[in-house]
C-alpha atoms as a printed R data frame, in Angstrom:
    type eleno elety resid chain resno        x       y       z
1   ATOM     1    CA   MET     A     1  -74.781 186.314 -35.120
2   ATOM     2    CA   GLY     A     2  -77.758 184.449 -33.646
3   ATOM     3    CA   ALA     A     3  -79.580 181.429 -34.995
4   ATOM     4    CA   SER     A     4  -81.710 181.774 -38.125
5   ATOM     5    CA   ASP     A     5  -85.405 182.157 -37.358
6   ATOM     6    CA   ILE     A     6  -87.692 179.307 -38.414
7   ATOM     7    CA   THR     A     7  -90.523 180.443 -40.673
8   ATOM     8    CA   TYR     A     8  -94.115 179.201 -40.366
9   ATOM     9    CA   ILE     A     9  -93.522 177.067 -43.458
10  ATOM    10    CA   GLY     A    10  -90.485 175.598 -41.713
11  ATOM    11    CA   MET     A    11  -92.683 174.758 -38.714
12  ATOM    12    CA   ILE     A    12  -95.142 172.977 -41.019
13  ATOM    13    CA   TRP     A    13  -92.259 170.877 -42.336
14  ATOM    14    CA   ALA     A    14  -91.325 170.122 -38.714
15  ATOM    15    CA   ILE     A    15  -94.875 168.971 -37.920
16  ATOM    16    CA   LEU     A    16  -94.823 166.697 -40.977
17  ATOM    17    CA   LEU     A    17  -92.128 164.669 -39.186
18  ATOM    18    CA   LEU     A    18  -95.044 163.154 -37.258
19  ATOM    19    CA   ILE     A    19  -96.153 161.255 -40.385
20  ATOM    20    CA   PRO     A    20  -93.574 158.437 -39.967
21  ATOM    21    CA   VAL     A    21  -94.539 158.219 -36.281
22  ATOM    22    CA   PHE     A    22  -98.196 157.623 -37.112
23  ATOM    23    CA   LEU     A    23  -97.322 155.346 -40.032
24  ATOM    24    CA   ILE     A    24  -95.239 153.032 -37.826
25  ATOM    25    CA   ASN     A    25  -97.972 153.178 -35.190
26  ATOM    26    CA   TYR     A    26 -100.430 151.921 -37.830
27  ATOM    27    CA   LEU     A    27  -98.163 149.293 -39.435
28  ATOM    28    CA   PHE     A    28  -97.178 147.701 -36.126
29  ATOM    29    CA   ASP     A    29 -100.613 148.089 -34.541
30  ATOM    30    CA   LEU     A    30  -99.172 149.956 -31.562
31  ATOM    31    CA   LYS     A    31 -102.580 151.446 -30.735
32  ATOM    32    CA   GLN     A    32 -100.901 154.646 -29.593
33  ATOM    33    CA   PHE     A    33 -102.403 157.107 -32.061
34  ATOM    34    CA   LYS     A    34 -104.327 159.107 -29.450
35  ATOM    35    CA   PRO     A    35 -101.474 159.273 -26.871
36  ATOM    36    CA   TYR     A    36  -99.018 160.362 -29.581
37  ATOM    37    CA   VAL     A    37 -101.387 163.050 -30.880
38  ATOM    38    CA   VAL     A    38 -102.111 164.304 -27.363
39  ATOM    39    CA   ALA     A    39  -98.372 164.362 -26.551
40  ATOM    40    CA   ALA     A    40  -97.565 166.326 -29.727
41  ATOM    41    CA   ILE     A    41 -100.413 168.817 -29.228
42  ATOM    42    CA   ARG     A    42  -99.591 169.340 -25.560
43  ATOM    43    CA   MET     A    43  -95.904 169.817 -26.361
44  ATOM    44    CA   ILE     A    44  -96.692 172.456 -29.000
45  ATOM    45    CA   ALA     A    45  -99.284 174.230 -26.825
46  ATOM    46    CA   GLN     A    46  -97.090 174.211 -23.715
47  ATOM    47    CA   LEU     A    47  -94.026 175.529 -25.535
48  ATOM    48    CA   ALA     A    48  -96.083 178.216 -27.285
49  ATOM    49    CA   PHE     A    49  -97.501 179.285 -23.917
50  ATOM    50    CA   VAL     A    50  -94.042 179.218 -22.319
51  ATOM    51    CA   GLY     A    51  -92.656 181.315 -25.165
52  ATOM    52    CA   VAL     A    52  -95.264 184.021 -24.579
53  ATOM    53    CA   TYR     A    53  -94.930 184.401 -20.826
54  ATOM    54    CA   LEU     A    54  -91.149 183.924 -20.781
55  ATOM    55    CA   HIS     A    55  -90.951 186.885 -23.144
56  ATOM    56    CA   TYR     A    56  -92.583 189.059 -20.478
57  ATOM    57    CA   ILE     A    57  -90.657 187.491 -17.578
58  ATOM    58    CA   PHE     A    58  -87.350 188.144 -19.350
59  ATOM    59    CA   GLU     A    59  -88.495 191.668 -20.176
60  ATOM    60    CA   TRP     A    60  -89.509 192.487 -16.576
61  ATOM    61    CA   ASN     A    61  -86.612 190.549 -15.003
62  ATOM    62    CA   LYS     A    62  -87.880 191.092 -11.459
63  ATOM    63    CA   PRO     A    63  -86.056 188.882  -8.896
64  ATOM    64    CA   TRP     A    64  -89.235 187.903  -7.022
65  ATOM    65    CA   VAL     A    65  -91.062 187.035 -10.267
66  ATOM    66    CA   ASN     A    66  -88.127 184.951 -11.486
67  ATOM    67    CA   PHE     A    67  -87.833 183.095  -8.170
68  ATOM    68    CA   LEU     A    68  -91.596 182.541  -8.036
69  ATOM    69    CA   TYR     A    69  -91.448 181.012 -11.506
70  ATOM    70    CA   LEU     A    70  -88.664 178.664 -10.341
71  ATOM    71    CA   VAL     A    71  -90.808 177.643  -7.348
72  ATOM    72    CA   VAL     A    72  -93.742 176.903  -9.670
73  ATOM    73    CA   MET     A    73  -91.418 174.763 -11.810
74  ATOM    74    CA   ILE     A    74  -90.353 172.857  -8.684
75  ATOM    75    CA   PHE     A    75  -93.969 172.176  -7.696
76  ATOM    76    CA   ILE     A    76  -94.771 170.912 -11.197
77  ATOM    77    CA   ALA     A    77  -91.704 168.634 -11.167
78  ATOM    78    CA   VAL     A    78  -92.657 167.246  -7.741
79  ATOM    79    CA   TYR     A    79  -96.263 166.693  -8.796
80  ATOM    80    CA   GLN     A    80  -95.121 164.846 -11.908
81  ATOM    81    CA   SER     A    81  -92.684 162.694  -9.906
82  ATOM    82    CA   ILE     A    82  -95.399 161.581  -7.481
83  ATOM    83    CA   LYS     A    83  -97.966 161.142 -10.246
84  ATOM    84    CA   GLN     A    84  -95.613 158.982 -12.328
85  ATOM    85    CA   THR     A    85  -94.778 156.656  -9.447
86  ATOM    86    CA   LYS     A    86  -98.406 156.597  -8.236
87  ATOM    87    CA   ILE     A    87  -97.493 156.794  -4.561
88  ATOM    88    CA   PRO     A    88  -99.974 158.524  -2.182
89  ATOM    89    CA   PHE     A    89  -99.827 162.241  -2.938
90  ATOM    90    CA   ARG     A    90 -100.667 163.624   0.501
91  ATOM    91    CA   ARG     A    91  -98.319 161.266   2.307
92  ATOM    92    CA   PHE     A    92  -95.261 162.123   0.211
93  ATOM    93    CA   ILE     A    93  -95.788 165.639  -1.179
94  ATOM    94    CA   PHE     A    94  -93.898 167.467   1.593
95  ATOM    95    CA   PRO     A    95  -90.730 165.312   1.709
96  ATOM    96    CA   VAL     A    96  -90.411 165.259  -2.088
97  ATOM    97    CA   ILE     A    97  -90.896 169.050  -2.300
98  ATOM    98    CA   LEU     A    98  -88.240 169.577   0.371
99  ATOM    99    CA   ALA     A    99  -85.818 167.152  -1.282
100 ATOM   100    CA   THR     A   100  -86.293 168.886  -4.648
101 ATOM   101    CA   PHE     A   101  -86.383 172.505  -3.481
102 ATOM   102    CA   ILE     A   102  -83.219 172.525  -1.345
103 ATOM   103    CA   PRO     A   103  -80.684 171.075  -3.832
104 ATOM   104    CA   THR     A   104  -82.229 172.841  -6.844
105 ATOM   105    CA   VAL     A   105  -82.220 176.345  -5.360
106 ATOM   106    CA   THR     A   106  -78.835 175.867  -3.663
107 ATOM   107    CA   ILE     A   107  -77.091 174.602  -6.796
108 ATOM   108    CA   VAL     A   108  -78.700 177.183  -9.111
109 ATOM   109    CA   LEU     A   109  -77.531 180.031  -6.853
110 ATOM   110    CA   TYR     A   110  -74.099 178.377  -6.497
111 ATOM   111    CA   PHE     A   111  -73.915 178.110 -10.293
112 ATOM   112    CA   ASN     A   112  -74.884 181.746 -10.861
113 ATOM   113    CA   TYR     A   113  -72.645 183.230  -8.160
114 ATOM   114    CA   LEU     A   114  -69.501 181.083  -8.086
115 ATOM   115    CA   ILE     A   115  -69.369 179.493 -11.545
116 ATOM   116    CA   VAL     A   116  -70.817 182.154 -13.861
117 ATOM   117    CA   GLY     A   117  -69.994 185.030 -11.509
118 ATOM   118    CA   ILE     A   118  -73.037 187.227 -12.127
119 ATOM   119    CA   SER     A   119  -74.039 189.915  -9.622
120 ATOM   120    CA   ASP     A   120  -77.801 189.402 -10.010
121 ATOM   121    CA   LEU     A   121  -78.325 185.824  -8.813
122 ATOM   122    CA   PHE     A   122  -81.976 185.927  -9.876
123 ATOM   123    CA   ASP     A   123  -81.390 187.153 -13.428
124 ATOM   124    CA   ALA     A   124  -84.113 185.482 -15.508
125 ATOM   125    CA   LYS     A   125  -81.875 184.450 -18.397
126 ATOM   126    CA   TYR     A   126  -79.717 182.412 -15.989
127 ATOM   127    CA   LEU     A   127  -82.085 181.399 -13.185
128 ATOM   128    CA   ILE     A   128  -84.881 179.964 -15.327
129 ATOM   129    CA   PRO     A   129  -82.926 178.001 -17.988
130 ATOM   130    CA   ILE     A   130  -80.373 176.641 -15.494
131 ATOM   131    CA   GLY     A   131  -83.100 175.829 -12.982
132 ATOM   132    CA   GLY     A   132  -85.150 174.152 -15.706
133 ATOM   133    CA   MET     A   133  -82.290 171.916 -16.843
134 ATOM   134    CA   ILE     A   134  -81.457 170.884 -13.283
135 ATOM   135    CA   LEU     A   135  -85.124 170.287 -12.428
136 ATOM   136    CA   GLY     A   136  -85.863 168.258 -15.544
137 ATOM   137    CA   ASN     A   137  -83.046 165.847 -14.780
138 ATOM   138    CA   SER     A   138  -83.858 165.738 -11.055
139 ATOM   139    CA   MET     A   139  -87.463 164.838 -11.838
140 ATOM   140    CA   LYS     A   140  -86.395 161.881 -13.986
141 ATOM   141    CA   SER     A   141  -83.957 160.691 -11.324
142 ATOM   142    CA   ASN     A   142  -86.563 160.953  -8.568
143 ATOM   143    CA   ILE     A   143  -89.076 158.964 -10.613
144 ATOM   144    CA   ILE     A   144  -86.534 156.190 -11.242
145 ATOM   145    CA   ALA     A   145  -85.414 156.146  -7.588
146 ATOM   146    CA   LEU     A   146  -88.936 156.002  -6.151
147 ATOM   147    CA   GLU     A   147  -90.094 153.362  -8.621
148 ATOM   148    CA   ARG     A   148  -87.032 151.217  -7.949
149 ATOM   149    CA   PHE     A   149  -87.204 151.614  -4.163
150 ATOM   150    CA   TYR     A   150  -90.870 150.705  -3.765
151 ATOM   151    CA   GLY     A   151  -90.696 148.088  -6.505
152 ATOM   152    CA   GLU     A   152  -87.745 146.359  -4.832
153 ATOM   153    CA   LEU     A   153  -89.324 146.637  -1.385
154 ATOM   154    CA   SER     A   154  -92.570 145.114  -2.663
155 ATOM   155    CA   THR     A   155  -90.924 142.312  -4.649
156 ATOM   156    CA   ASN     A   156  -88.146 141.472  -2.196
157 ATOM   157    CA   THR     A   157  -89.817 142.155   1.155
158 ATOM   158    CA   ARG     A   158  -88.101 139.079   2.587
159 ATOM   159    CA   ASP     A   159  -84.686 140.686   2.048
160 ATOM   160    CA   TYR     A   160  -85.837 143.490   4.334
161 ATOM   161    CA   LEU     A   161  -87.595 141.341   6.938
162 ATOM   162    CA   VAL     A   162  -84.707 138.892   7.489
163 ATOM   163    CA   PRO     A   163  -82.263 141.535   8.847
164 ATOM   164    CA   ILE     A   164  -85.096 143.042  10.914
165 ATOM   165    CA   SER     A   165  -85.844 139.640  12.459
166 ATOM   166    CA   PHE     A   166  -82.180 139.324  13.466
167 ATOM   167    CA   GLY     A   167  -82.252 142.647  15.285
168 ATOM   168    CA   ALA     A   168  -81.094 145.103  12.607
169 ATOM   169    CA   ASP     A   169  -82.661 148.552  12.704
170 ATOM   170    CA   ARG     A   170  -84.728 149.870   9.818
171 ATOM   171    CA   ASN     A   171  -81.997 152.046   8.340
172 ATOM   172    CA   ARG     A   172  -79.578 149.130   8.147
173 ATOM   173    CA   ALA     A   173  -82.180 146.738   6.722
174 ATOM   174    CA   VAL     A   174  -83.285 149.204   4.059
175 ATOM   175    CA   LYS     A   175  -79.769 150.261   3.004
176 ATOM   176    CA   PRO     A   176  -79.446 147.733   0.111
177 ATOM   177    CA   PHE     A   177  -82.742 148.987  -1.337
178 ATOM   178    CA   VAL     A   178  -81.584 152.604  -1.079
179 ATOM   179    CA   ARG     A   179  -78.266 151.720  -2.722
180 ATOM   180    CA   LYS     A   180  -79.977 150.009  -5.669
181 ATOM   181    CA   SER     A   181  -82.373 152.941  -6.065
182 ATOM   182    CA   ILE     A   182  -79.606 155.553  -6.129
183 ATOM   183    CA   LEU     A   183  -77.554 153.513  -8.605
184 ATOM   184    CA   ALA     A   184  -80.579 153.100 -10.890
185 ATOM   185    CA   ALA     A   185  -81.441 156.806 -10.687
186 ATOM   186    CA   MET     A   186  -77.886 157.901 -11.479
187 ATOM   187    CA   SER     A   187  -77.386 155.448 -14.331
188 ATOM   188    CA   PRO     A   188  -78.877 157.683 -17.101
189 ATOM   189    CA   ILE     A   189  -76.843 160.776 -16.202
190 ATOM   190    CA   VAL     A   190  -73.647 158.702 -15.889
191 ATOM   191    CA   ALA     A   191  -74.321 157.172 -19.326
192 ATOM   192    CA   THR     A   192  -74.864 160.669 -20.732
193 ATOM   193    CA   MET     A   193  -71.599 161.933 -19.239
194 ATOM   194    CA   LEU     A   194  -69.688 158.974 -20.676
195 ATOM   195    CA   THR     A   195  -70.870 159.671 -24.236
196 ATOM   196    CA   ILE     A   196  -71.464 163.435 -24.256
197 ATOM   197    CA   GLY     A   197  -69.797 165.149 -27.191
198 ATOM   198    CA   LEU     A   198  -69.080 161.814 -28.878
199 ATOM   199    CA   VAL     A   199  -72.585 160.541 -29.606
200 ATOM   200    CA   SER     A   200  -74.448 163.856 -29.598
201 ATOM   201    CA   LEU     A   201  -74.026 167.535 -28.820
202 ATOM   202    CA   PRO     A   202  -75.953 168.424 -25.642
203 ATOM   203    CA   GLY     A   203  -78.767 170.962 -25.619
204 ATOM   204    CA   MET     A   204  -77.100 173.814 -23.781
205 ATOM   205    CA   MET     A   205  -73.967 173.671 -25.920
206 ATOM   206    CA   THR     A   206  -75.999 173.521 -29.132
207 ATOM   207    CA   GLY     A   207  -78.188 176.424 -28.005
208 ATOM   208    CA   GLN     A   208  -75.198 178.585 -27.147
209 ATOM   209    CA   ILE     A   209  -73.472 177.879 -30.461
210 ATOM   210    CA   LEU     A   210  -76.683 178.649 -32.384
211 ATOM   211    CA   GLY     A   211  -77.007 181.809 -30.290
212 ATOM   212    CA   GLY     A   212  -73.601 182.994 -31.477
213 ATOM   213    CA   SER     A   213  -71.324 182.010 -28.573
214 ATOM   214    CA   MET     A   214  -67.822 180.739 -29.231
215 ATOM   215    CA   PRO     A   215  -67.551 176.920 -29.046
216 ATOM   216    CA   VAL     A   216  -65.075 177.154 -26.144
217 ATOM   217    CA   THR     A   217  -67.546 179.256 -24.129
218 ATOM   218    CA   ALA     A   218  -70.357 176.835 -24.961
219 ATOM   219    CA   ILE     A   219  -68.204 173.885 -23.857
220 ATOM   220    CA   LYS     A   220  -67.374 175.531 -20.518
221 ATOM   221    CA   TYR     A   221  -71.056 176.181 -19.847
222 ATOM   222    CA   GLN     A   222  -71.936 172.605 -20.790
223 ATOM   223    CA   ILE     A   223  -69.282 171.135 -18.492
224 ATOM   224    CA   ALA     A   224  -70.506 173.341 -15.641
225 ATOM   225    CA   ILE     A   225  -74.192 172.485 -16.129
226 ATOM   226    CA   MET     A   226  -73.479 168.751 -16.409
227 ATOM   227    CA   LEU     A   227  -71.580 168.818 -13.110
228 ATOM   228    CA   ALA     A   228  -74.395 170.858 -11.539
229 ATOM   229    CA   ILE     A   229  -76.982 168.338 -12.772
230 ATOM   230    CA   PHE     A   230  -74.833 165.428 -11.576
231 ATOM   231    CA   CYS     A   231  -74.541 166.925  -8.093
232 ATOM   232    CA   SER     A   232  -78.200 167.963  -7.893
233 ATOM   233    CA   ASN     A   233  -79.403 164.538  -9.015
234 ATOM   234    CA   ILE     A   234  -77.523 162.512  -6.436
235 ATOM   235    CA   VAL     A   235  -78.181 164.946  -3.577
236 ATOM   236    CA   GLY     A   236  -81.871 165.206  -4.504
237 ATOM   237    CA   VAL     A   237  -82.345 161.439  -4.830
238 ATOM   238    CA   ALA     A   238  -80.533 160.751  -1.541
239 ATOM   239    CA   MET     A   239  -82.634 163.387   0.243
240 ATOM   240    CA   THR     A   240  -85.866 162.115  -1.319
241 ATOM   241    CA   LEU     A   241  -85.241 158.541  -0.188
242 ATOM   242    CA   LYS     A   242  -84.081 159.674   3.248
243 ATOM   243    CA   LEU     A   243  -87.259 161.710   3.764
244 ATOM   244    CA   VAL     A   244  -89.801 159.257   2.306
245 ATOM   245    CA   ILE     A   245  -88.512 156.180   4.167
246 ATOM   246    CA   PRO     A   246  -89.989 157.171   7.579
247 ATOM   247    CA   ARG     A   247  -93.399 157.523   5.876
248 ATOM   248    CA   SER     A   248  -93.090 154.121   4.201
249 ATOM   249    CA   PHE     A   249  -93.089 151.994   7.372
250 ATOM   250    CA   ASP     A   250  -95.421 151.606  10.331
251 ATOM   251    CA   CYS     A   251  -94.489 151.936  14.001
252 ATOM   252    CA   TYR     A   252  -93.265 148.319  13.984
253 ATOM   253    CA   ASP     A   253  -90.917 148.985  11.037
254 ATOM   254    CA   MET     A   254  -93.125 146.938   8.731
255 ATOM   255    CA   PRO     A   255  -93.465 148.218   5.123
256 ATOM   256    CA   ILE     A   256  -96.740 149.991   4.406
257 ATOM   257    CA   LYS     A   257  -98.413 148.597   1.310
258 ATOM   258    CA   LEU     A   258  -98.344 151.317  -1.321
259 ATOM   259    CA   LYS     A   259  -99.727 151.353  -4.829
260 ATOM   260    CA   VAL     A   260  -96.792 152.063  -7.107
261 ATOM   261    CA   LYS     A   261  -96.301 152.032 -10.844
262 ATOM   262    CA   SER     A   262  -95.501 148.540 -12.075
């Protein structure tokens, strides 16, 4: 038995949960009324739109359409990563796309073929949700890694220049910054893995249980997706940093001044 459908009246009750949000915004003078309204409206509109076209994508279930949709998702995730960190778009678009595309597609296909064991690797009901969960987490990790890397490099330039002045090459001098960036990017997913099932039930497991799956099946899927996300995050972040570093320094190995999110 699947999950009970939510009526339109139920959705109205859900929307009314915004009242405490706006009330606290007013009482504490947060001045975030417009951003909160825009965020809520965009969330509703985007999910409504997604619901409509996913219905047709799942109905058609054409491999090339499904893969194309995954590629579009990757481009959106990359765009958002670069936009959030405010680094030059043209300079970094290609390396970030490459560092997102390769681990995402590889791990999604690995998941579908070796873990789930389905014959159609591009089946919409597996490719799109699994790809979406991996991408969403990869995007967050990339944003944290890029912000930390360029923030550290800007604030602690001396820590980079001292090894360079003593003859170290760029890769050796930049290694501590890369290490800090990877650790910062992986911190949220590690924290989630340490508390998963104890503090909250994760999304995939909850969705499967509501959809009628046995709890044991839902748990196996959740373990598999968490390990896939964990792997994709660290590989994606490492690749992103590896590919953006050559574009972050001039021919004399001096850091290029970039505008990044503070």
